[in-house]
Amino acid sequence: MINFFLLKIRFFFVGTFLFLLVSCNQTNRNSYGEHISASIEKSPMMQRLSHEYLEINMDHPIEISADSLQNKLVDISYIPLDSKELIGEVDRVLLYNEKIYILDAYIAESVFIFDMNGRLLCVIDDRGEGPEEYIGLAGMSIDTSIKELCLKDRLSSRTLYYDLDGKFLRKEASCPAFFINAMDGNIINQLGFGQSYDENLNYHIAVSRGGSICCKAFPFAPIQKRYTVSRIAQYNSCNELLFTPTLSDTVYCIKSPKEYYVKYVIKHKRSIWDKSQEELSWREIDCLIKQDGYTAFGGPVHETSDYLFFSLSKGNNNLIVNQNYYYDKRQKQLFKITKDYEGVIRNLFSMPVGVSGDYYLAFADGYLMKEYMKKNTDISIADESLRKMINECNENSNPILIKFRLK
């Protein structure tokens, strides 16, 4: 009887402790959410500057094949990345101070740092809940003003800072966000719907410095509320941050942490953005694209001094596919990229994933290329060094980084 009584007391105290623990955690979460909501609500709006912008009309593009496009590639280099540590998926690539920084946010959940020959220098793989660790990566940026590498922990609402060699410096409280870009000691946070902890208070951009929110911009339109947020802010060759809100046809330039202006407007028929004031589910949006002939822009844009690369989502056999384009700013001509290579590959082209100065950055899977050419024997590679590089690839090889300009 006494043992049974003691057991009841033990269960009572354990249950009470667990209840209090859960209540405290819930209170902390509620308190944190209220703090974020209040901070965003009180922060001023970024200022929209008056600025001339360019309209790019999509009605009559010039079709160009991969075979023809390879003739426009110049100063091309191929960098096979060291495969001692495997990259699962390239989410972002940055080149800075003769180093290559690659973020794999969802498979390896690591940052890989290579030299310009592709030799692996460092892997940031600090998963955990310690003071120098992250729980789940989502964003990577380099703040060139202070020469620091910034990583976003999507699961703890923290920003981690490293030197350019990958050495941990500090961790700071921040607002919840999926993706980030660093600018002049500030973090440009790209939020998803609901990350403000208030369904009536949602903005694509919240600028933070330390744990404080400085300003906000781009309130969600009804159509954007239920659609997937993607990585759509990219620096161009002039170190301007280009940002396109989800499904929007407008490309903005974030000039500073407090100012922005319109830079490009993409004009295409039956744009899904025509329904921007309708609160549609992602399934309804996908059906409009797959079955009703609507097209969607929404970025990102990869810009150098003379060219833009971007994609338009469209329906094809009940699937959503990306149609790739590039725009020649000097000639004011739009090109639609069609067909794969036929015959001899002199310069290997792949759609850019970033820029470095006036160079575009892209990737090729050497192993898949090797297997593809085994089945398509009429395709060959003219460049001997590239051919050797691809022949040496296996299924456990990291991708080949391609760096090129357009003439």
CSV table of N, CA, C and O in Angstrom, one decimal, residues 146-233:
chain,number,residue,atom,x,y,z
A,146,ILE,N,31.8,43.6,-44.5
A,146,ILE,CA,32.5,43.1,-43.3
A,146,ILE,C,33.3,41.8,-43.6
A,146,ILE,O,33.9,41.3,-42.7
A,147,LYS,N,33.2,41.3,-44.8
A,147,LYS,CA,33.9,40.1,-45.3
A,147,LYS,C,33.6,38.9,-44.3
A,147,LYS,O,34.5,38.3,-43.8
A,148,GLU,N,32.3,38.6,-44.2
A,148,GLU,CA,31.9,37.5,-43.3
A,148,GLU,C,30.9,36.6,-44.1
A,148,GLU,O,30.1,37.2,-44.9
A,149,LEU,N,30.9,35.3,-43.8
A,149,LEU,CA,29.9,34.4,-44.4
A,149,LEU,C,28.8,34.3,-43.4
A,149,LEU,O,29.0,34.0,-42.2
A,150,CYS,N,27.6,34.4,-43.9
A,150,CYS,CA,26.4,34.4,-43.1
A,150,CYS,C,25.5,33.2,-43.4
A,150,CYS,O,25.2,33.0,-44.6
A,151,LEU,N,25.1,32.4,-42.4
A,151,LEU,CA,24.2,31.3,-42.6
A,151,LEU,C,22.9,31.4,-41.8
A,151,LEU,O,23.0,31.9,-40.7
A,152,LYS,N,21.8,31.0,-42.4
A,152,LYS,CA,20.5,31.1,-41.7
A,152,LYS,C,20.1,29.7,-41.2
A,152,LYS,O,20.0,28.8,-42.0
A,153,ASP,N,19.8,29.7,-39.9
A,153,ASP,CA,19.2,28.5,-39.3
A,153,ASP,C,17.7,28.6,-39.4
A,153,ASP,O,17.1,29.4,-38.7
A,154,ARG,N,17.1,27.8,-40.3
A,154,ARG,CA,15.7,27.9,-40.5
A,154,ARG,C,14.8,27.4,-39.3
A,154,ARG,O,13.7,27.7,-39.2
A,155,LEU,N,15.5,26.6,-38.5
A,155,LEU,CA,14.7,25.9,-37.4
A,155,LEU,C,14.9,26.6,-36.0
A,155,LEU,O,14.2,26.2,-35.1
A,156,SER,N,15.8,27.5,-35.9
A,156,SER,CA,16.0,28.2,-34.6
A,156,SER,C,16.0,29.7,-34.7
A,156,SER,O,16.2,30.4,-33.8
A,157,SER,N,15.7,30.2,-35.9
A,157,SER,CA,15.6,31.7,-36.2
A,157,SER,C,16.9,32.4,-35.7
A,157,SER,O,16.8,33.4,-35.0
A,158,ARG,N,18.0,31.8,-36.1
A,158,ARG,CA,19.3,32.4,-35.7
A,158,ARG,C,20.1,32.6,-37.0
A,158,ARG,O,19.9,31.9,-38.0
A,159,THR,N,21.0,33.6,-37.0
A,159,THR,CA,22.0,33.8,-38.1
A,159,THR,C,23.3,33.5,-37.5
A,159,THR,O,23.7,34.0,-36.4
A,160,LEU,N,24.1,32.7,-38.2
A,160,LEU,CA,25.5,32.3,-37.8
A,160,LEU,C,26.5,33.0,-38.7
A,160,LEU,O,26.3,33.1,-39.9
A,161,TYR,N,27.6,33.5,-38.1
A,161,TYR,CA,28.6,34.2,-38.9
A,161,TYR,C,29.9,33.4,-38.8
A,161,TYR,O,30.3,33.0,-37.7
A,162,TYR,N,30.6,33.4,-39.9
A,162,TYR,CA,31.9,32.7,-40.1
A,162,TYR,C,32.8,33.6,-40.8
A,162,TYR,O,32.4,34.5,-41.6
A,163,ASP,N,34.1,33.4,-40.6
A,163,ASP,CA,35.1,34.1,-41.4
A,163,ASP,C,35.1,33.4,-42.8
A,163,ASP,O,34.4,32.4,-43.0
A,164,LEU,N,35.8,34.0,-43.8
A,164,LEU,CA,35.8,33.5,-45.1
A,164,LEU,C,36.5,32.1,-45.3
A,164,LEU,O,36.4,31.5,-46.4
A,165,ASP,N,37.2,31.7,-44.3
A,165,ASP,CA,37.8,30.4,-44.3
A,165,ASP,C,36.9,29.3,-43.6
A,165,ASP,O,37.3,28.1,-43.5
A,166,GLY,N,35.7,29.7,-43.1
A,166,GLY,CA,34.8,28.8,-42.5
A,166,GLY,C,34.9,28.7,-41.0
A,166,GLY,O,34.3,27.8,-40.4
A,167,LYS,N,35.6,29.6,-40.3
A,167,LYS,CA,35.8,29.5,-38.9
A,167,LYS,C,34.6,30.3,-38.2
A,167,LYS,O,34.3,31.4,-38.6
A,168,PHE,N,34.0,29.6,-37.2
A,168,PHE,CA,32.8,30.2,-36.6
A,168,PHE,C,33.2,31.5,-35.8
A,168,PHE,O,34.2,31.5,-35.1
A,169,LEU,N,32.4,32.5,-35.9
A,169,LEU,CA,32.6,33.8,-35.2
A,169,LEU,C,31.6,34.0,-34.1
A,169,LEU,O,31.9,34.3,-33.0
A,170,ARG,N,30.3,33.9,-34.5
A,170,ARG,CA,29.2,34.3,-33.5
A,170,ARG,C,27.9,33.8,-34.1
A,170,ARG,O,27.7,33.5,-35.3
A,171,LYS,N,26.9,33.8,-33.2
A,171,LYS,CA,25.5,33.5,-33.5
A,171,LYS,C,24.6,34.6,-33.0
A,171,LYS,O,24.8,35.0,-31.8
A,172,GLU,N,23.6,35.0,-33.8
A,172,GLU,CA,22.8,36.1,-33.3
A,172,GLU,C,21.3,35.7,-33.5
A,172,GLU,O,21.0,35.0,-34.4
A,173,ALA,N,20.5,36.2,-32.6
A,173,ALA,CA,19.0,36.1,-32.8
A,173,ALA,C,18.6,36.9,-34.0
A,173,ALA,O,19.2,37.9,-34.4
A,174,SER,N,17.6,36.3,-34.7
A,174,SER,CA,17.1,37.0,-35.9
A,174,SER,C,15.6,36.7,-36.0
A,174,SER,O,15.0,36.0,-35.1
A,175,CYS,N,15.0,37.1,-37.1
A,175,CYS,CA,13.6,36.7,-37.3
A,175,CYS,C,13.5,35.5,-38.1
A,175,CYS,O,14.4,35.1,-38.8
A,176,PRO,N,12.4,34.7,-38.0
A,176,PRO,CA,12.2,33.5,-38.8
A,176,PRO,C,12.3,33.9,-40.3
A,176,PRO,O,11.7,34.9,-40.8
A,177,ALA,N,12.9,33.1,-41.1
A,177,ALA,CA,13.0,33.3,-42.6
A,177,ALA,C,13.5,32.0,-43.2
A,177,ALA,O,14.2,31.2,-42.6
A,178,PHE,N,13.2,31.9,-44.5
A,178,PHE,CA,13.7,30.7,-45.3
A,178,PHE,C,15.1,31.1,-45.9
A,178,PHE,O,16.0,30.3,-45.8
A,179,PHE,N,15.2,32.3,-46.5
A,179,PHE,CA,16.4,32.6,-47.2
A,179,PHE,C,16.9,34.0,-46.8
A,179,PHE,O,16.1,34.8,-46.3
A,180,ILE,N,18.2,34.3,-47.0
A,180,ILE,CA,18.8,35.6,-46.6
A,180,ILE,C,19.7,36.1,-47.6
A,180,ILE,O,20.3,35.3,-48.4
A,181,ASN,N,19.9,37.4,-47.6
A,181,ASN,CA,21.0,38.1,-48.3
A,181,ASN,C,21.6,39.1,-47.3
A,181,ASN,O,20.8,39.8,-46.6
A,182,ALA,N,22.9,39.2,-47.2
A,182,ALA,CA,23.6,40.1,-46.3
A,182,ALA,C,23.9,41.4,-47.1
A,182,ALA,O,24.3,41.4,-48.2
A,183,MET,N,23.7,42.5,-46.3
A,183,MET,CA,24.0,43.8,-47.0
A,183,MET,C,24.4,44.8,-45.9
A,183,MET,O,23.6,45.2,-45.0
A,184,ASP,N,25.6,45.3,-45.9
A,184,ASP,CA,26.1,46.4,-45.1
A,184,ASP,C,25.8,46.1,-43.6
A,184,ASP,O,25.3,47.0,-42.9
A,185,GLY,N,26.1,44.9,-43.1
A,185,GLY,CA,25.9,44.6,-41.7
A,185,GLY,C,24.4,44.2,-41.4
A,185,GLY,O,24.1,44.0,-40.2
A,186,ASN,N,23.5,44.3,-42.4
A,186,ASN,CA,22.1,43.9,-42.1
A,186,ASN,C,21.9,42.6,-42.8
A,186,ASN,O,22.6,42.1,-43.7
A,187,ILE,N,20.8,41.9,-42.4
A,187,ILE,CA,20.3,40.7,-43.1
A,187,ILE,C,19.0,41.0,-43.7
A,187,ILE,O,18.0,41.4,-43.1
A,188,ILE,N,18.9,40.8,-45.0
A,188,ILE,CA,17.6,40.9,-45.8
A,188,ILE,C,17.0,39.5,-45.7
A,188,ILE,O,17.4,38.6,-46.4
A,189,ASN,N,16.0,39.4,-44.8
A,189,ASN,CA,15.3,38.1,-44.6
A,189,ASN,C,14.1,38.0,-45.6
A,189,ASN,O,13.3,38.9,-45.7
A,190,GLN,N,14.0,36.8,-46.3
A,190,GLN,CA,12.9,36.5,-47.1
A,190,GLN,C,12.0,35.6,-46.4
A,190,GLN,O,12.3,34.4,-46.2
A,191,LEU,N,10.8,36.1,-46.0
A,191,LEU,CA,9.9,35.4,-45.1
A,191,LEU,C,8.8,34.6,-46.0
A,191,LEU,O,8.5,35.1,-47.1
A,192,GLY,N,8.4,33.5,-45.4
A,192,GLY,CA,7.2,32.9,-46.0
A,192,GLY,C,5.9,33.3,-45.3
A,192,GLY,O,6.0,33.9,-44.2
A,193,PHE,N,4.8,33.0,-45.9
A,193,PHE,CA,3.5,33.4,-45.3
A,193,PHE,C,3.4,32.7,-43.9
A,193,PHE,O,3.6,31.5,-43.8
A,194,GLY,N,3.1,33.5,-42.9
A,194,GLY,CA,2.9,32.9,-41.5
A,194,GLY,C,4.1,33.1,-40.6
A,194,GLY,O,4.0,32.9,-39.4
A,195,GLN,N,5.3,33.4,-41.2
A,195,GLN,CA,6.5,33.5,-40.4
A,195,GLN,C,6.6,34.8,-39.6
A,195,GLN,O,7.5,34.9,-38.8
A,196,SER,N,5.6,35.6,-39.8
A,196,SER,CA,5.4,36.8,-38.9
A,196,SER,C,4.7,36.5,-37.7
A,196,SER,O,4.5,37.3,-36.8
A,197,TYR,N,4.1,35.3,-37.6
A,197,TYR,CA,3.3,34.8,-36.4
A,197,TYR,C,2.0,35.6,-36.4
A,197,TYR,O,1.3,35.6,-35.3
A,198,ASP,N,1.6,36.2,-37.5
A,198,ASP,CA,0.3,36.9,-37.5
A,198,ASP,C,-0.2,36.8,-38.9
A,198,ASP,O,0.4,37.4,-39.8
A,199,GLU,N,-1.3,36.1,-39.1
A,199,GLU,CA,-1.8,35.9,-40.5
A,199,GLU,C,-2.2,37.2,-41.2
A,199,GLU,O,-2.4,37.2,-42.4
A,200,ASN,N,-2.4,38.2,-40.4
A,200,ASN,CA,-2.8,39.5,-41.0
A,200,ASN,C,-1.7,40.5,-41.2
A,200,ASN,O,-1.9,41.6,-41.6
A,201,LEU,N,-0.5,40.0,-41.0
A,201,LEU,CA,0.7,40.8,-41.0
A,201,LEU,C,1.8,40.1,-41.7
A,201,LEU,O,2.7,39.4,-41.0
A,202,ASN,N,1.9,40.1,-43.0
A,202,ASN,CA,2.8,39.3,-43.8
A,202,ASN,C,3.5,40.1,-44.8
A,202,ASN,O,2.9,40.7,-45.7
A,203,TYR,N,4.9,40.1,-44.8
A,203,TYR,CA,5.7,40.8,-45.8
A,203,TYR,C,6.8,39.8,-46.3
A,203,TYR,O,7.3,39.0,-45.5
A,204,HIS,N,7.1,39.9,-47.6
A,204,HIS,CA,8.1,39.1,-48.1
A,204,HIS,C,9.5,39.4,-47.5
A,204,HIS,O,10.3,38.5,-47.3
A,205,ILE,N,9.8,40.7,-47.2
A,205,ILE,CA,11.1,41.1,-46.8
A,205,ILE,C,11.0,41.7,-45.4
A,205,ILE,O,10.2,42.6,-45.2
A,206,ALA,N,11.8,41.3,-44.5
A,206,ALA,CA,12.1,42.0,-43.2
A,206,ALA,C,13.6,42.1,-43.0
A,206,ALA,O,14.3,41.1,-43.1
A,207,VAL,N,14.0,43.3,-42.8
A,207,VAL,CA,15.4,43.6,-42.7
A,207,VAL,C,15.8,43.6,-41.2
A,207,VAL,O,15.1,44.3,-40.4
A,208,SER,N,16.8,42.8,-40.8
A,208,SER,CA,17.1,42.8,-39.4
A,208,SER,C,18.6,43.1,-39.2
A,208,SER,O,19.4,43.0,-40.2
A,209,ARG,N,18.9,43.6,-38.0
A,209,ARG,CA,20.3,43.9,-37.6
A,209,ARG,C,20.4,43.4,-36.2
A,209,ARG,O,19.8,43.9,-35.3
A,210,GLY,N,21.2,42.3,-36.0
A,210,GLY,CA,21.2,41.7,-34.7
A,210,GLY,C,19.8,41.1,-34.5
A,210,GLY,O,19.2,40.4,-35.3
A,211,GLY,N,19.2,41.3,-33.3
A,211,GLY,CA,17.9,40.8,-33.0
A,211,GLY,C,16.8,41.8,-33.3
A,211,GLY,O,15.6,41.5,-33.1
A,212,SER,N,17.1,42.9,-33.9
A,212,SER,CA,16.1,44.0,-34.2
A,212,SER,C,15.7,44.0,-35.6
A,212,SER,O,16.5,43.8,-36.5
A,213,ILE,N,14.4,44.2,-35.9
A,213,ILE,CA,13.9,44.4,-37.2
A,213,ILE,C,13.8,45.9,-37.6
A,213,ILE,O,13.2,46.6,-36.9
A,214,CYS,N,14.5,46.2,-38.7
A,214,CYS,CA,14.7,47.6,-39.0
A,214,CYS,C,13.6,48.1,-39.9
A,214,CYS,O,13.1,49.3,-39.8
A,215,CYS,N,13.2,47.3,-40.9
A,215,CYS,CA,12.1,47.7,-41.8
A,215,CYS,C,11.6,46.5,-42.6
A,215,CYS,O,12.1,45.4,-42.4
A,216,LYS,N,10.5,46.8,-43.3
A,216,LYS,CA,9.8,45.7,-44.0
A,216,LYS,C,9.4,46.2,-45.4
A,216,LYS,O,9.4,47.4,-45.7
A,217,ALA,N,9.1,45.2,-46.3
A,217,ALA,CA,8.6,45.6,-47.6
A,217,ALA,C,7.9,44.4,-48.3
A,217,ALA,O,8.0,43.3,-47.9
A,218,PHE,N,7.1,44.7,-49.3
A,218,PHE,CA,6.4,43.8,-50.2
A,218,PHE,C,5.4,42.9,-49.4
A,218,PHE,O,5.6,41.8,-49.2
A,219,PRO,N,4.3,43.6,-49.0
A,219,PRO,CA,3.2,42.8,-48.4
A,219,PRO,C,2.7,41.7,-49.4
A,219,PRO,O,2.7,41.9,-50.6
A,220,PHE,N,2.3,40.6,-48.8
A,220,PHE,CA,1.8,39.5,-49.6
A,220,PHE,C,0.5,39.8,-50.3
A,220,PHE,O,-0.5,40.4,-49.7
A,221,ALA,N,0.4,39.5,-51.6
A,221,ALA,CA,-0.9,39.6,-52.3
A,221,ALA,C,-1.7,38.3,-52.0
A,221,ALA,O,-1.1,37.3,-51.6
A,222,PRO,N,-3.0,38.3,-52.1
A,222,PRO,CA,-3.8,37.1,-51.8
A,222,PRO,C,-3.3,35.8,-52.5
A,222,PRO,O,-3.2,34.8,-51.9
A,223,ILE,N,-2.9,35.9,-53.8
A,223,ILE,CA,-2.4,34.7,-54.5
A,223,ILE,C,-1.1,34.1,-54.0
A,223,ILE,O,-0.8,33.0,-54.1
A,224,GLN,N,-0.4,34.9,-53.3
A,224,GLN,CA,0.9,34.5,-52.8
A,224,GLN,C,0.9,33.8,-51.5
A,224,GLN,O,1.8,33.1,-51.1
A,225,LYS,N,-0.3,33.8,-50.8
A,225,LYS,CA,-0.3,33.3,-49.4
A,225,LYS,C,-0.1,31.8,-49.3
A,225,LYS,O,0.4,31.3,-48.3
A,226,ARG,N,-0.6,31.1,-50.3
A,226,ARG,CA,-0.6,29.6,-50.2
A,226,ARG,C,0.4,28.9,-51.1
A,226,ARG,O,0.4,27.7,-51.3
A,227,TYR,N,1.2,29.8,-51.8
A,227,TYR,CA,2.1,29.2,-52.8
A,227,TYR,C,3.5,29.0,-52.2
A,227,TYR,O,3.9,29.7,-51.2
A,228,THR,N,4.3,28.2,-52.8
A,228,THR,CA,5.6,27.9,-52.2
A,228,THR,C,6.6,29.1,-52.4
A,228,THR,O,6.7,29.6,-53.5
A,229,VAL,N,7.3,29.4,-51.3
A,229,VAL,CA,8.3,30.4,-51.4
A,229,VAL,C,9.6,29.8,-51.9
A,229,VAL,O,10.0,28.7,-51.4
A,230,SER,N,10.3,30.4,-52.8
A,230,SER,CA,11.5,29.9,-53.4
A,230,SER,C,12.6,31.0,-53.2
A,230,SER,O,12.3,32.1,-52.9
A,231,ARG,N,13.8,30.5,-53.5
A,231,ARG,CA,15.0,31.4,-53.4
A,231,ARG,C,15.0,32.4,-54.6
A,231,ARG,O,15.4,32.0,-55.7
A,232,ILE,N,14.6,33.6,-54.4
A,232,ILE,CA,14.3,34.5,-55.6
A,232,ILE,C,15.1,35.8,-55.4
A,232,ILE,O,14.8,36.7,-56.2
A,233,ALA,N,15.9,36.0,-54.5
A,233,ALA,CA,16.8,37.2,-54.4
A,233,ALA,C,18.2,36.9,-54.8
A,233,ALA,O,18.8,36.0,-54.2
